[in-house]
Short mmCIF file of C-alpha atoms in Angstrom, two decimals:
data_model
loop_
_atom_site.label_atom_id
_atom_site.label_comp_id
_atom_site.label_asym_id
_atom_site.label_seq_id
_atom_site.Cartn_x
_atom_site.Cartn_y
_atom_site.Cartn_z
CA MET M 1 -49.44 38.99 -34.57
CA THR M 2 -48.59 37.06 -31.39
CA THR M 3 -50.77 34.36 -29.85
CA LEU M 4 -50.74 34.40 -26.05
CA THR M 5 -50.63 31.03 -24.34
CA HIS M 6 -49.86 32.06 -20.73
CA GLU M 7 -51.75 29.75 -18.40
CA VAL M 8 -51.88 29.33 -14.64
CA ARG M 9 -51.50 25.64 -13.77
CA GLN M 10 -54.11 24.65 -11.21
CA ALA M 11 -57.00 22.33 -10.47
CA PRO M 12 -59.25 22.10 -13.54
CA ASP M 13 -62.30 23.62 -11.88
CA ASP M 14 -61.07 26.59 -9.86
CA VAL M 15 -58.76 29.60 -9.93
CA ASP M 16 -55.89 30.38 -7.60
CA TRP M 17 -56.75 34.07 -7.37
CA ALA M 18 -53.78 34.90 -5.15
CA LEU M 19 -51.38 33.47 -7.74
CA PHE M 20 -53.37 35.15 -10.51
CA GLY M 21 -53.03 38.50 -8.73
CA GLN M 22 -49.27 38.11 -8.39
CA ARG M 23 -48.62 37.06 -11.99
CA TYR M 24 -51.23 38.73 -14.16
CA TRP M 25 -53.44 41.34 -12.51
CA GLY M 26 -52.67 44.72 -14.07
CA ARG M 27 -49.66 43.21 -15.88
CA ARG M 28 -50.51 41.00 -18.85
CA PRO M 29 -53.37 39.08 -20.45
CA THR M 30 -53.87 35.39 -19.80
CA ARG M 31 -56.12 32.40 -20.35
CA LEU M 32 -56.73 29.81 -17.69
CA ARG M 33 -58.97 26.92 -16.82
CA ALA M 34 -61.81 28.09 -14.61
CA ARG M 35 -65.14 26.80 -13.39
CA PRO M 36 -67.73 29.47 -14.27
CA PRO M 37 -69.77 30.80 -11.34
CA VAL M 38 -73.06 30.14 -13.21
CA GLY M 39 -74.36 27.44 -15.55
CA LEU M 40 -75.85 27.62 -19.03
CA ASP M 41 -79.36 26.75 -17.85
CA ARG M 42 -79.38 29.68 -15.43
CA ILE M 43 -77.91 31.96 -18.09
CA HIS M 44 -80.73 31.04 -20.48
CA ALA M 45 -83.46 31.72 -17.92
CA LEU M 46 -81.88 35.03 -16.98
CA THR M 47 -81.52 36.07 -20.63
CA VAL M 48 -85.17 35.30 -21.35
CA GLN M 49 -86.23 37.40 -18.35
CA SER M 50 -83.91 40.27 -19.33
CA CYS M 51 -85.08 40.34 -22.95
CA ALA M 52 -88.83 40.24 -22.30
CA PRO M 53 -89.34 44.06 -22.13
CA PHE M 54 -87.22 44.61 -25.27
CA ARG M 55 -89.22 42.44 -27.64
CA ALA M 56 -91.37 45.47 -28.46
CA GLY M 57 -88.33 47.67 -29.23
CA THR M 58 -85.38 49.50 -27.72
CA ARG M 59 -85.72 50.91 -24.21
CA PHE M 60 -83.48 53.67 -22.86
CA TRP M 61 -81.98 54.28 -19.42
CA VAL M 62 -83.13 50.95 -17.99
CA MET M 63 -81.31 47.95 -16.58
CA PRO M 64 -80.81 45.30 -17.77
CA ASP M 65 -80.04 46.73 -21.19
CA VAL M 66 -80.34 44.47 -24.25
CA ARG M 67 -78.69 44.99 -27.64
CA PHE M 68 -78.91 42.72 -30.67
CA LEU M 69 -76.54 42.88 -33.63
CA VAL M 70 -76.97 41.05 -36.94
CA GLY M 71 -74.37 41.25 -39.64
CA ASP M 72 -72.90 44.75 -39.56
CA GLY M 73 -75.68 46.58 -37.72
CA ARG M 74 -77.75 46.79 -34.56
CA LEU M 75 -81.46 46.00 -34.71
CA ARG M 76 -83.52 48.60 -32.82
CA ALA M 77 -86.55 46.28 -32.58
CA PRO M 78 -85.30 42.67 -32.64
CA GLY M 79 -88.71 41.31 -31.63
CA THR M 80 -88.92 37.52 -32.02
CA LEU M 81 -85.16 37.27 -32.54
CA LEU M 82 -84.81 37.64 -28.77
CA PRO M 83 -85.24 34.53 -26.59
CA ASP M 84 -88.59 33.92 -24.91
CA THR M 85 -90.34 31.29 -22.81
CA THR M 86 -91.10 29.13 -25.87
CA ASP M 87 -87.36 28.41 -26.16
CA ARG M 88 -87.04 25.53 -23.73
CA SER M 89 -83.25 25.70 -23.60
CA LEU M 90 -80.35 27.77 -24.81
CA ASP M 91 -79.67 25.23 -27.56
CA ASP M 92 -83.29 25.51 -28.73
CA TYR M 93 -82.93 29.29 -28.95
CA LEU M 94 -79.63 29.13 -30.83
CA HIS M 95 -81.03 26.67 -33.35
CA ARG M 96 -84.11 28.81 -33.92
CA LEU M 97 -82.05 31.98 -34.21
CA ASP M 98 -79.67 30.39 -36.70
CA ALA M 99 -82.61 29.62 -38.97
CA ASP M 100 -84.25 33.03 -38.48
CA VAL M 101 -81.18 35.08 -39.42
CA SER M 102 -80.24 32.80 -42.34
CA ARG M 103 -76.86 31.95 -40.81
CA GLN M 104 -75.74 35.57 -40.63
CA GLY M 105 -73.44 36.43 -37.78
CA TYR M 106 -75.17 37.82 -34.69
CA LEU M 107 -74.47 38.98 -31.16
CA LEU M 108 -76.90 39.33 -28.25
CA MET M 109 -75.49 41.51 -25.44
CA VAL M 110 -77.27 41.79 -22.10
CA HIS M 111 -75.80 44.43 -19.78
CA GLN M 112 -76.26 44.16 -16.00
CA PRO M 113 -78.66 41.17 -15.98
CA LEU M 114 -77.58 39.84 -12.57
CA LEU M 115 -79.80 42.27 -10.66
CA LEU M 116 -82.78 40.10 -11.71
CA ASP M 117 -81.51 36.94 -10.00
CA TYR M 118 -80.08 37.12 -6.50
CA ALA M 119 -78.70 33.56 -6.60
CA MET M 120 -76.66 34.30 -9.73
CA TRP M 121 -75.63 37.74 -8.49
CA SER M 122 -74.46 36.15 -5.23
CA ALA M 123 -72.57 33.35 -7.01
CA VAL M 124 -70.66 35.82 -9.18
CA ARG M 125 -70.05 38.08 -6.18
CA ASP M 126 -68.67 35.16 -4.14
CA ALA M 127 -66.34 34.18 -6.98
CA ILE M 128 -64.99 37.65 -7.66
CA ARG M 129 -64.41 38.72 -4.08
CA ARG M 130 -61.72 36.06 -3.78
CA LEU M 131 -59.82 38.11 -6.35
CA TRP M 132 -60.48 41.36 -4.50
CA ARG M 133 -59.01 39.88 -1.33
CA ALA M 134 -55.78 39.42 -3.30
CA VAL M 135 -55.60 42.67 -5.29
CA GLY M 136 -57.84 45.17 -3.42
CA TRP M 137 -61.52 46.11 -3.55
CA PRO M 138 -63.00 48.22 -6.37
CA ASN M 139 -64.30 51.68 -5.49
CA LEU M 140 -66.54 51.92 -8.57
CA PRO M 141 -69.23 49.52 -9.85
CA VAL M 142 -68.26 46.44 -11.83
CA GLU M 143 -70.38 45.80 -14.93
CA ALA M 144 -71.62 42.30 -15.77
CA GLN M 145 -72.52 41.22 -19.31
CA VAL M 146 -73.99 38.08 -20.84
CA LEU M 147 -72.73 37.65 -24.41
CA ILE M 148 -74.29 35.21 -26.90
CA GLY M 149 -72.63 35.32 -30.31
CA ASP M 150 -72.24 33.27 -33.45
CA ARG M 151 -69.80 33.96 -36.30
CA CYS M 152 -69.69 37.61 -35.26
CA THR M 153 -66.93 40.15 -34.64
CA GLN M 154 -67.48 43.01 -32.22
CA HIS M 155 -65.24 46.07 -32.71
CA SER M 156 -66.42 48.50 -30.03
CA GLY M 157 -63.59 47.55 -27.67
CA ALA M 158 -61.08 48.67 -30.32
CA THR M 159 -62.65 52.01 -31.18
CA GLU M 160 -63.04 53.28 -27.60
CA ALA M 161 -60.22 54.29 -25.28
CA PRO M 162 -59.67 51.46 -22.76
CA THR M 163 -60.72 52.17 -19.19
CA HIS M 164 -61.75 48.73 -17.89
CA ALA M 165 -60.03 45.41 -17.31
CA ALA M 166 -62.04 42.34 -18.30
CA LEU M 167 -62.68 38.84 -16.98
CA THR M 168 -64.57 36.65 -19.46
CA TRP M 169 -65.79 33.15 -18.63
CA VAL M 170 -66.56 31.17 -21.80
CA LEU M 171 -69.49 28.86 -21.04
CA ARG M 172 -70.12 27.47 -24.52
CA GLY M 173 -68.36 27.49 -27.89
CA ARG M 174 -65.21 29.46 -28.56
CA MET M 175 -64.08 33.08 -28.42
CA ASP M 176 -61.03 34.79 -29.92
CA VAL M 177 -59.89 38.19 -28.62
CA ARG M 178 -57.32 40.38 -30.36
CA LEU M 179 -55.57 42.86 -28.05
CA TRP M 180 -53.65 46.08 -28.59
CA ASP M 181 -51.48 47.45 -25.77
CA GLU M 182 -51.94 51.22 -25.40
CA ARG M 183 -48.38 51.52 -24.10
CA ASP M 184 -47.20 50.72 -27.62
CA GLY M 185 -48.71 53.99 -28.83
CA PRO M 186 -51.96 54.86 -30.56
CA PRO M 187 -53.43 51.93 -32.52
CA PRO M 188 -53.60 52.04 -36.29
CA ALA M 189 -56.98 52.43 -37.97
CA ALA M 190 -56.86 48.76 -38.96
CA VAL M 191 -56.94 47.62 -35.31
CA ALA M 192 -60.68 46.96 -35.65
CA ASP M 193 -60.21 44.74 -38.71
CA PRO M 194 -60.17 41.08 -37.55
CA ASP M 195 -58.69 39.95 -40.88
CA ARG M 196 -55.56 42.13 -40.60
CA ASP M 197 -52.43 40.86 -38.88
CA LEU M 198 -50.64 43.78 -37.21
CA ASP M 199 -47.35 44.03 -35.35
CA GLY M 200 -48.20 44.62 -31.71
CA MET M 201 -51.53 42.79 -31.85
CA HIS M 202 -51.92 39.71 -29.63
CA THR M 203 -54.59 37.02 -29.65
CA LEU M 204 -56.22 35.15 -26.78
CA SER M 205 -58.49 32.21 -27.54
CA ALA M 206 -60.71 30.31 -25.12
CA ASP M 207 -63.08 27.36 -25.26
CA ALA M 208 -65.86 26.44 -22.84
CA GLY M 209 -64.51 26.10 -19.29
CA GLU M 210 -61.80 28.73 -19.74
CA LEU M 211 -61.40 32.29 -18.51
CA LEU M 212 -59.84 35.21 -20.38
CA TYR M 213 -58.32 38.22 -18.65
CA TRP M 214 -56.75 41.39 -19.99
CA PRO M 215 -55.71 44.57 -18.14
CA GLY M 216 -57.35 47.94 -18.57
CA ASP M 217 -54.76 49.32 -20.99
CA ARG M 218 -55.79 47.03 -23.88
CA ARG M 219 -58.08 47.70 -26.80
CA HIS M 220 -59.80 44.54 -27.92
CA VAL M 221 -61.69 42.96 -30.83
CA ASP M 222 -63.96 40.03 -29.93
CA THR M 223 -64.71 37.24 -32.40
CA TYR M 224 -67.49 34.81 -31.44
CA ARG M 225 -67.29 31.40 -33.04
CA GLU M 226 -70.35 29.15 -33.52
CA GLY M 227 -72.76 29.24 -30.58
CA CYS M 228 -70.45 31.09 -28.17
CA VAL M 229 -71.85 32.06 -24.75
CA ALA M 230 -69.81 34.07 -22.25
CA LEU M 231 -70.13 35.96 -18.99
CA ARG M 232 -67.95 39.06 -18.78
CA LEU M 233 -67.09 41.40 -15.92
CA ARG M 234 -65.83 44.85 -16.89
CA ILE M 235 -63.73 46.23 -14.03
CA PRO M 236 -63.01 49.99 -13.85
CA VAL M 237 -59.27 50.59 -13.52
CA ASP M 238 -58.59 53.92 -15.26
CA ARG M 239 -57.32 56.47 -12.72
CA ARG M 240 -59.63 59.17 -14.10
CA LEU M 241 -62.85 57.28 -13.38
CA PRO M 242 -63.03 57.93 -9.59
CA PHE M 243 -62.61 61.67 -10.21
CA THR M 244 -65.46 61.60 -12.72
CA ALA M 245 -67.67 59.89 -10.15
CA LEU M 246 -66.63 62.39 -7.47
CA ARG M 247 -67.37 65.31 -9.82
CA ASP M 248 -70.89 64.01 -10.39
CA LEU M 249 -71.43 63.58 -6.65
CA LEU M 250 -70.19 67.12 -5.95
CA ALA M 251 -72.53 68.52 -8.61
CA GLU M 252 -75.44 66.66 -7.00
CA LEU M 253 -74.61 68.02 -3.53
CA VAL M 254 -74.14 71.62 -4.75
CA HIS M 255 -77.40 71.40 -6.66
CA GLY M 256 -79.14 70.18 -3.51
CA ARG M 257 -77.83 73.14 -1.51
CA GLN M 258 -79.36 75.46 -4.09
CA GLY M 259 -82.82 74.04 -3.45
CA ASN M 260 -82.82 71.71 -6.47
CA ASP M 261 -83.78 74.61 -8.71
CA GLU M 262 -84.22 73.09 -12.17
CA THR M 263 -83.94 76.37 -14.10
CA VAL M 264 -80.83 77.15 -16.10
CA PRO M 265 -79.10 80.23 -14.64
CA TYR M 266 -78.68 83.22 -16.98
CA PHE M 267 -76.22 85.88 -15.86
CA PRO M 268 -76.71 89.53 -16.88
CA PHE M 269 -74.01 90.75 -19.21
CA GLY M 270 -73.93 93.54 -21.76
CA PRO M 271 -74.57 97.28 -22.04
CA GLY M 272 -75.68 98.79 -18.76
CA SER M 273 -74.36 95.95 -16.55
CA ARG M 274 -71.06 95.46 -14.82
CA VAL M 275 -69.46 92.03 -14.46
CA ASP M 276 -68.61 92.58 -10.81
CA GLU M 277 -71.68 94.53 -9.62
CA GLN M 278 -74.36 93.07 -7.35
CA GLY M 279 -76.26 90.45 -9.36
CA GLY M 280 -73.63 90.42 -12.10
CA VAL M 281 -71.74 87.49 -13.57
CA LEU M 282 -68.78 87.48 -11.18
CA PRO M 283 -70.82 87.32 -7.90
CA HIS M 284 -72.84 84.43 -9.36
CA LEU M 285 -69.70 82.51 -10.26
CA THR M 286 -67.94 83.15 -6.97
CA ALA M 287 -71.09 82.12 -5.08
CA LEU M 288 -71.03 78.82 -6.95
CA GLY M 289 -67.39 78.38 -6.00
CA ASP M 290 -68.24 79.10 -2.36
CA GLU M 291 -70.96 76.43 -2.44
CA LEU M 292 -68.51 73.93 -3.87
CA ARG M 293 -65.90 74.77 -1.24
CA THR M 294 -68.48 74.31 1.52
CA VAL M 295 -69.45 70.89 0.16
CA VAL M 296 -65.83 69.71 -0.18
CA ASP M 297 -65.00 70.79 3.37
CA GLY M 298 -68.25 69.45 4.86
CA GLU M 299 -69.06 66.20 6.63
CA GLN M 300 -71.91 65.32 4.26
CA LEU M 301 -69.52 64.46 1.42
CA ARG M 302 -67.32 62.34 3.70
CA ARG M 303 -70.34 60.48 5.04
CA MET M 304 -71.74 59.81 1.58
CA LEU M 305 -68.36 58.45 0.46
CA ARG M 306 -68.16 56.19 3.54
CA ILE M 307 -71.65 54.83 2.93
CA ARG M 308 -70.94 54.41 -0.77
CA TRP M 309 -67.78 52.46 -0.04
CA ALA M 310 -69.50 50.19 2.49
CA ALA M 311 -72.26 49.41 -0.03
CA LEU M 312 -69.74 48.62 -2.80
CA ARG M 313 -67.59 46.55 -0.45
CA SER M 314 -70.52 44.38 0.60
CA ALA M 315 -71.55 43.89 -3.04
CA ALA M 316 -67.95 43.19 -4.17
CA GLY M 317 -68.52 46.00 -6.66
CA LEU M 318 -71.44 44.26 -8.43
CA GLU M 319 -74.05 46.92 -9.05
CA PRO M 320 -76.97 47.33 -9.59
CA ILE M 321 -78.04 45.05 -6.75
CA PRO M 322 -81.09 42.75 -6.56
CA VAL M 323 -84.19 44.04 -4.78
CA PRO M 324 -84.82 42.84 -1.20
CA ARG M 325 -86.97 39.76 -0.71
CA GLU M 326 -90.30 39.66 1.08
CA GLY M 327 -90.20 39.48 4.87
CA ILE M 328 -91.76 36.72 6.97
CA PRO M 329 -93.23 36.85 10.49
CA MET M 330 -90.69 36.27 13.26
CA THR M 331 -91.13 35.78 16.99
CA ARG M 332 -88.79 35.16 19.92
CA ARG M 333 -89.07 31.44 19.18
CA THR M 334 -87.79 31.78 15.59
CA ARG M 335 -84.40 30.22 14.85
CA ILE M 336 -82.06 32.11 12.52
CA ARG M 337 -78.56 31.90 11.04
CA ARG M 338 -76.28 34.50 9.50
CA ALA M 339 -76.33 33.95 5.74
CA GLY M 340 -73.67 36.32 4.50
CA GLU M 341 -71.06 38.93 5.26
CA ILE M 342 -72.05 42.05 7.17
CA VAL M 343 -69.70 44.96 6.50
CA ARG M 344 -69.44 47.41 9.40
CA MET M 345 -67.94 50.89 9.22
CA PRO M 346 -67.85 53.77 11.75
CA ASP M 347 -70.29 56.58 10.94
CA GLY M 348 -69.54 59.34 13.39
CA PRO M 349 -69.63 59.34 17.19
CA GLY M 350 -71.53 56.36 18.58
CA ARG M 351 -72.92 55.14 15.25
CA GLU M 352 -71.89 52.76 12.47
CA VAL M 353 -72.95 51.71 9.00
CA TRP M 354 -74.02 48.14 8.33
CA ALA M 355 -73.84 47.03 4.68
CA VAL M 356 -75.43 43.80 3.48
CA ASN M 357 -75.44 42.73 -0.17
CA GLY M 358 -75.07 46.33 -1.33
CA ASN M 359 -77.72 47.74 1.04
CA VAL M 360 -76.79 50.06 3.92
CA PHE M 361 -78.37 51.25 7.16
CA THR M 362 -77.08 52.71 10.43
CA LEU M 363 -77.10 51.49 14.02
CA PRO M 364 -75.79 52.71 17.37
CA THR M 365 -72.32 51.19 17.76
CA ALA M 366 -72.97 49.64 21.17
CA ALA M 367 -76.15 47.94 20.01
CA GLY M 368 -74.45 46.84 16.79
CA ASP M 369 -71.64 45.17 18.75
CA ARG M 370 -74.09 43.17 20.86
CA VAL M 371 -76.33 42.14 17.95
CA PHE M 372 -73.35 41.15 15.78
CA ALA M 373 -71.91 39.00 18.56
CA ALA M 374 -75.29 37.35 19.20
CA LEU M 375 -75.73 36.41 15.52
CA ARG M 376 -72.54 34.29 15.58
CA ASP M 377 -71.03 33.67 12.15
CA GLY M 378 -72.87 30.79 10.46
CA GLU M 379 -74.17 29.24 13.67
CA GLU M 380 -77.85 28.76 14.39
CA THR M 381 -79.22 31.00 17.11
CA GLY M 382 -82.60 32.10 18.40
CA VAL M 383 -84.32 35.45 18.11
CA ALA M 384 -84.72 35.31 21.89
CA ASP M 385 -80.92 35.16 22.27
CA VAL M 386 -80.52 38.31 20.18
CA CYS M 387 -83.24 40.04 22.22
CA ARG M 388 -81.47 39.15 25.46
CA ALA M 389 -78.22 40.59 24.09
CA LEU M 390 -79.88 44.01 24.00
CA GLY M 391 -81.79 43.71 27.24
CA ASP M 392 -84.88 41.62 27.84
CA ASP M 393 -87.82 44.03 27.67
CA ASP M 394 -90.70 44.71 25.28
CA THR M 395 -89.17 47.88 23.81
CA ASN M 396 -85.93 46.14 22.88
CA ASP M 397 -87.85 43.14 21.53
CA LYS M 398 -89.64 45.35 19.01
CA SER M 399 -86.38 46.98 17.93
CA VAL M 400 -84.62 43.62 17.56
CA LEU M 401 -87.50 42.11 15.57
CA ALA M 402 -87.48 45.14 13.25
CA LEU M 403 -83.70 44.83 12.77
CA LEU M 404 -83.86 41.09 12.13
CA ASP M 405 -86.71 41.59 9.66
CA LYS M 406 -84.52 44.09 7.79
CA LEU M 407 -81.56 41.69 7.82
CA TYR M 408 -83.77 38.88 6.55
CA ARG M 409 -85.17 40.95 3.70
CA LEU M 410 -81.64 42.00 2.73
CA ARG M 411 -80.57 38.32 2.91
CA GLY M 412 -78.10 38.91 5.72
CA ILE M 413 -79.78 36.16 7.77
CA ASP M 414 -81.89 33.11 6.95
CA VAL M 415 -84.70 31.67 9.00
CA VAL M 416 -83.92 28.12 10.08
CA LYS M 417 -87.26 27.37 11.68
CA VAL M 418 -90.44 29.26 12.49
CA PRO M 419 -92.26 27.33 15.25
CA ALA M 420 -95.99 26.84 14.80
CA ARG M 421 -98.13 29.04 16.96
#
């Protein structure tokens, strides 16, 4: 077994993502000093909020998803073992949990919790997009996880074929990760055993304030030491994943062209029927192929892919996205400021897509150019100035106010001042 000690030398509180991309991205695992994008207090509040619906039992097909493991098994109804509002801090919860489970090892996993807190979602997005500027932008969603473990080993990363790279910020305690490189051949059955030393296995260890990275061709076994808390991003890198996503999109579009008929098709076959006669099996199958060919060659698929890319680009891959905030009344006297990046992409003749924090809508290109210029990056401006950019009349005023209301609710602009009436 080899212990990896590669480390990027840098300031103690930040990451040189350009250097990281050159040395490590897609090449080899590493550990480095890194300031986490979120703090423990925010993690605790988010975990309490995420766990609240699960205290009554397991829920399916919802986000965030919460799973709780004790010893060697998963609890389907963890109940009071999950954090709640009576736990004033993360330390309070860990102390209570340690007593409740009689010092057995445990692991609380919260999948996709960031959608509940825009400030945290935005902080993680701002941190990770500095990496994307160096290595390229993801075209599939990036999964976020909060991991709270104590004297527990998680084997799932060793038993499943690797498809995702991982970035793991350790916020508290210590984590050890054993890695197996798929390029060395199929792993032995003992790869999931944390007590076995195997040739070809490597170990990364990190304390609070450090970041672990491994590429997408590694199986991994996580060991959580006492009171370990981590934030992990799972980044899709397997070449097959985009084709799987495209297949699902094509199936959705073909199904829509068939009128969303929910019945399962049964094709006649047997005595008295011919495979290739009218209404037989072959015409049904070829008709399905014709529908698929029409979808692949059509503009609808291209447009959906453009819109999907713009949404992912503006979210830096972090999906699901937080819900929009409530709007506030605005008038021509309201002062505003751009609050974030607006991604613009052509969407056919004379129109373009605007994407803000994972949300998309369309605008005429000419109007979009004038509004974008009037908003001025980061500088305070007035609603009246934006109205004048589109022509000073009542009709344009209503359109501009509606657009600015949408941008405010999507957090693309902030209101600096709303004058009293």
